[in-house]
Tab-separated table of C-alpha atoms in Angstrom:
chain	number	residue	atom	x	y	z
A	137	UNK	CA	-29.631	-9.636	4.169
A	138	UNK	CA	-27.922	-10.425	0.884
A	139	UNK	CA	-27.922	-8.087	-2.052
A	140	UNK	CA	-30.180	-8.909	-4.979
A	141	UNK	CA	-28.414	-10.668	-7.851
A	142	UNK	CA	-29.038	-7.737	-10.233
A	143	UNK	CA	-27.317	-5.318	-7.855
A	144	UNK	CA	-24.299	-7.621	-7.421
A	145	UNK	CA	-24.095	-8.079	-11.184
A	146	UNK	CA	-24.258	-4.323	-11.692
A	147	UNK	CA	-21.378	-3.821	-9.221
A	148	UNK	CA	-19.303	-6.538	-10.897
A	149	UNK	CA	-19.860	-4.999	-14.340
A	150	UNK	CA	-18.907	-1.528	-13.064
A	151	UNK	CA	-15.745	-2.934	-11.489
A	152	UNK	CA	-14.909	-4.825	-14.677
A	153	UNK	CA	-15.283	-1.653	-16.741
A	154	UNK	CA	-13.124	0.314	-14.301
A	155	UNK	CA	-10.494	-2.447	-14.392
A	156	UNK	CA	-10.492	-2.474	-18.202
A	157	UNK	CA	-9.978	1.294	-18.281
A	158	UNK	CA	-7.175	1.055	-15.698
A	159	UNK	CA	-5.456	-1.721	-17.677
A	160	UNK	CA	-5.645	0.387	-20.854
A	161	UNK	CA	-4.112	3.393	-19.011
A	162	UNK	CA	-1.370	1.194	-17.570
A	163	UNK	CA	-0.598	-0.328	-20.971
A	164	UNK	CA	-0.288	3.152	-22.500
A	165	UNK	CA	2.047	4.252	-19.719
A	166	UNK	CA	4.174	1.103	-19.971
A	167	UNK	CA	4.526	1.444	-23.761
A	168	UNK	CA	6.367	4.744	-23.267
A	169	UNK	CA	8.293	3.922	-20.077
A	170	UNK	CA	12.062	3.747	-19.932
A	171	UNK	CA	14.615	3.498	-17.154
A	172	UNK	CA	18.294	4.347	-17.023
A	173	UNK	CA	20.955	2.997	-14.690
A	174	UNK	CA	24.624	3.719	-14.059
A	175	UNK	CA	27.343	1.129	-13.725
A	176	UNK	CA	28.902	1.037	-10.265
A	177	UNK	CA	32.067	2.642	-11.621
A	178	UNK	CA	29.924	5.454	-13.078
A	179	UNK	CA	31.491	4.980	-16.502
A	180	UNK	CA	28.352	3.836	-18.354
A	181	UNK	CA	24.663	4.752	-18.345
A	182	UNK	CA	22.289	2.297	-20.032
A	183	UNK	CA	18.628	2.847	-20.832
A	184	UNK	CA	16.030	0.101	-21.042
A	185	UNK	CA	12.821	0.416	-23.038
A	186	UNK	CA	9.301	-0.796	-22.305
A	187	UNK	CA	9.996	-4.450	-23.057
A	188	UNK	CA	13.329	-4.527	-21.254
A	189	UNK	CA	15.262	-3.937	-24.478
A	190	UNK	CA	18.425	-1.881	-24.449
A	191	UNK	CA	17.599	1.497	-26.014
A	192	UNK	CA	20.654	3.552	-25.164
A	193	UNK	CA	24.246	3.461	-23.952
A	194	UNK	CA	26.229	6.488	-22.828
A	195	UNK	CA	29.918	6.494	-21.978
A	196	UNK	CA	30.351	9.088	-19.257
A	197	UNK	CA	33.208	11.540	-18.773
A	198	UNK	CA	35.516	9.668	-21.169
A	199	UNK	CA	36.214	7.098	-18.440
A	200	UNK	CA	36.091	4.369	-21.074
A	201	UNK	CA	39.430	5.603	-22.446
A	202	UNK	CA	41.245	4.327	-19.362
A	203	UNK	CA	39.390	1.011	-19.176
A	204	UNK	CA	40.407	-2.356	-20.533
A	205	UNK	CA	37.979	-3.943	-23.005
A	206	UNK	CA	36.899	-6.404	-20.303
A	207	UNK	CA	36.210	-3.624	-17.803
A	208	UNK	CA	34.219	-1.627	-20.334
A	209	UNK	CA	32.201	-4.664	-21.390
A	210	UNK	CA	31.493	-5.485	-17.743
A	211	UNK	CA	30.361	-1.899	-17.071
A	212	UNK	CA	28.037	-1.945	-20.084
A	213	UNK	CA	26.505	-5.273	-19.031
A	214	UNK	CA	26.103	-4.130	-15.434
A	215	UNK	CA	24.336	-0.893	-16.403
A	216	UNK	CA	22.131	-2.675	-18.974
A	217	UNK	CA	21.102	-5.334	-16.453
A	218	UNK	CA	20.338	-2.693	-13.821
A	219	UNK	CA	18.187	-0.670	-16.243
A	220	UNK	CA	16.308	-3.804	-17.327
A	221	UNK	CA	15.749	-4.761	-13.682
A	222	UNK	CA	14.324	-1.290	-12.948
A	223	UNK	CA	11.914	-1.683	-15.863
A	224	UNK	CA	10.874	-5.170	-14.741
A	225	UNK	CA	10.169	-3.944	-11.227
A	226	UNK	CA	8.176	-1.028	-12.631
A	227	UNK	CA	6.044	-3.445	-14.664
A	228	UNK	CA	5.475	-5.575	-11.553
A	229	UNK	CA	4.384	-2.554	-9.548
A	230	UNK	CA	2.122	-1.258	-12.321
A	231	UNK	CA	0.417	-4.620	-12.882
A	232	UNK	CA	0.125	-5.761	-9.244
A	233	UNK	CA	-3.247	-4.071	-8.581
A	234	UNK	CA	-4.874	-6.081	-11.368
A	235	UNK	CA	-3.964	-9.369	-9.709
A	236	UNK	CA	-5.456	-8.455	-6.324
A	237	UNK	CA	-8.870	-9.657	-5.171
A	238	UNK	CA	-11.826	-7.316	-5.556
A	239	UNK	CA	-12.908	-5.446	-2.445
A	240	UNK	CA	-16.386	-4.782	-3.880
A	241	UNK	CA	-17.086	-8.168	-5.444
A	242	UNK	CA	-15.891	-10.992	-3.158
A	243	UNK	CA	-16.394	-13.554	-5.927
A	244	UNK	CA	-13.527	-11.974	-7.906
A	245	UNK	CA	-10.564	-13.524	-6.089
A	246	UNK	CA	-7.729	-12.120	-8.179
A	247	UNK	CA	-4.894	-14.260	-9.485
A	248	UNK	CA	-1.268	-14.983	-8.796
A	249	UNK	CA	1.518	-13.977	-11.138
A	250	UNK	CA	4.842	-15.773	-10.998
A	251	UNK	CA	7.082	-12.722	-11.398
A	252	UNK	CA	10.195	-14.825	-10.896
A	253	UNK	CA	9.222	-17.057	-13.800
A	254	UNK	CA	8.420	-14.049	-15.996
A	255	UNK	CA	11.445	-11.845	-15.214
A	256	UNK	CA	13.909	-14.116	-13.412
A	257	UNK	CA	14.779	-14.419	-9.723
A	258	UNK	CA	16.666	-11.115	-9.410
A	259	UNK	CA	13.440	-9.132	-9.781
A	260	UNK	CA	12.256	-10.327	-6.348
A	261	UNK	CA	15.562	-9.839	-4.525
A	262	UNK	CA	16.201	-6.870	-2.348
A	263	UNK	CA	19.206	-4.868	-3.484
A	264	UNK	CA	22.188	-6.101	-1.504
A	265	UNK	CA	24.212	-3.114	-0.418
A	266	UNK	CA	27.847	-3.015	0.582
A	267	UNK	CA	28.516	-0.211	3.090
A	268	UNK	CA	32.175	-0.146	2.033
A	269	UNK	CA	31.084	0.995	-1.449
A	270	UNK	CA	28.912	3.857	-0.241
A	271	UNK	CA	25.779	1.719	-0.139
A	272	UNK	CA	26.093	0.473	-3.726
A	273	UNK	CA	25.860	-3.209	-4.500
A	274	UNK	CA	29.060	-4.974	-5.502
A	275	UNK	CA	28.454	-6.523	-8.910
A	276	UNK	CA	29.214	-10.259	-9.051
A	277	UNK	CA	31.119	-9.873	-12.305
A	278	UNK	CA	33.726	-7.702	-10.558
A	279	UNK	CA	34.863	-10.770	-8.562
A	280	UNK	CA	35.843	-12.495	-11.823
A	281	UNK	CA	38.186	-9.674	-12.845
A	282	UNK	CA	41.705	-9.324	-11.530
A	283	UNK	CA	43.348	-6.110	-10.423
A	284	UNK	CA	44.084	-5.017	-13.995
A	285	UNK	CA	40.614	-5.923	-15.273
A	286	UNK	CA	41.913	-9.215	-16.665
A	287	UNK	CA	40.194	-12.494	-15.925
């Protein structure tokens, strides 16, 4: 026996209200979120804000003093990209439940988000780890630098 239309409408409205409240909570949380990441050489820590913007750079343990300008620039870019990627993945995780179909109202099918188009392809990649580097990924930019940090 099917549910009366009024009952189904009541359920849909309750789910809509709950979804609106959850979206508002998620938006508040995302507005204050930030993520930090270290460069693989542990010389730089970068922090990314809620919209992926760079909000902080720290040069750790005076390591920058022994680095060439190219090495330092590469470390800054690596840490900034890693922090931004963490933020993007956090946004994906926080917003994913709102794209899923409704379990209570079968007519609400959900929708697909093209995360790759929004954030770029790296957001969907698994972190590639190099066991020789203690499990840390080898940044692609390091291949472009010679032994002395020169390109």
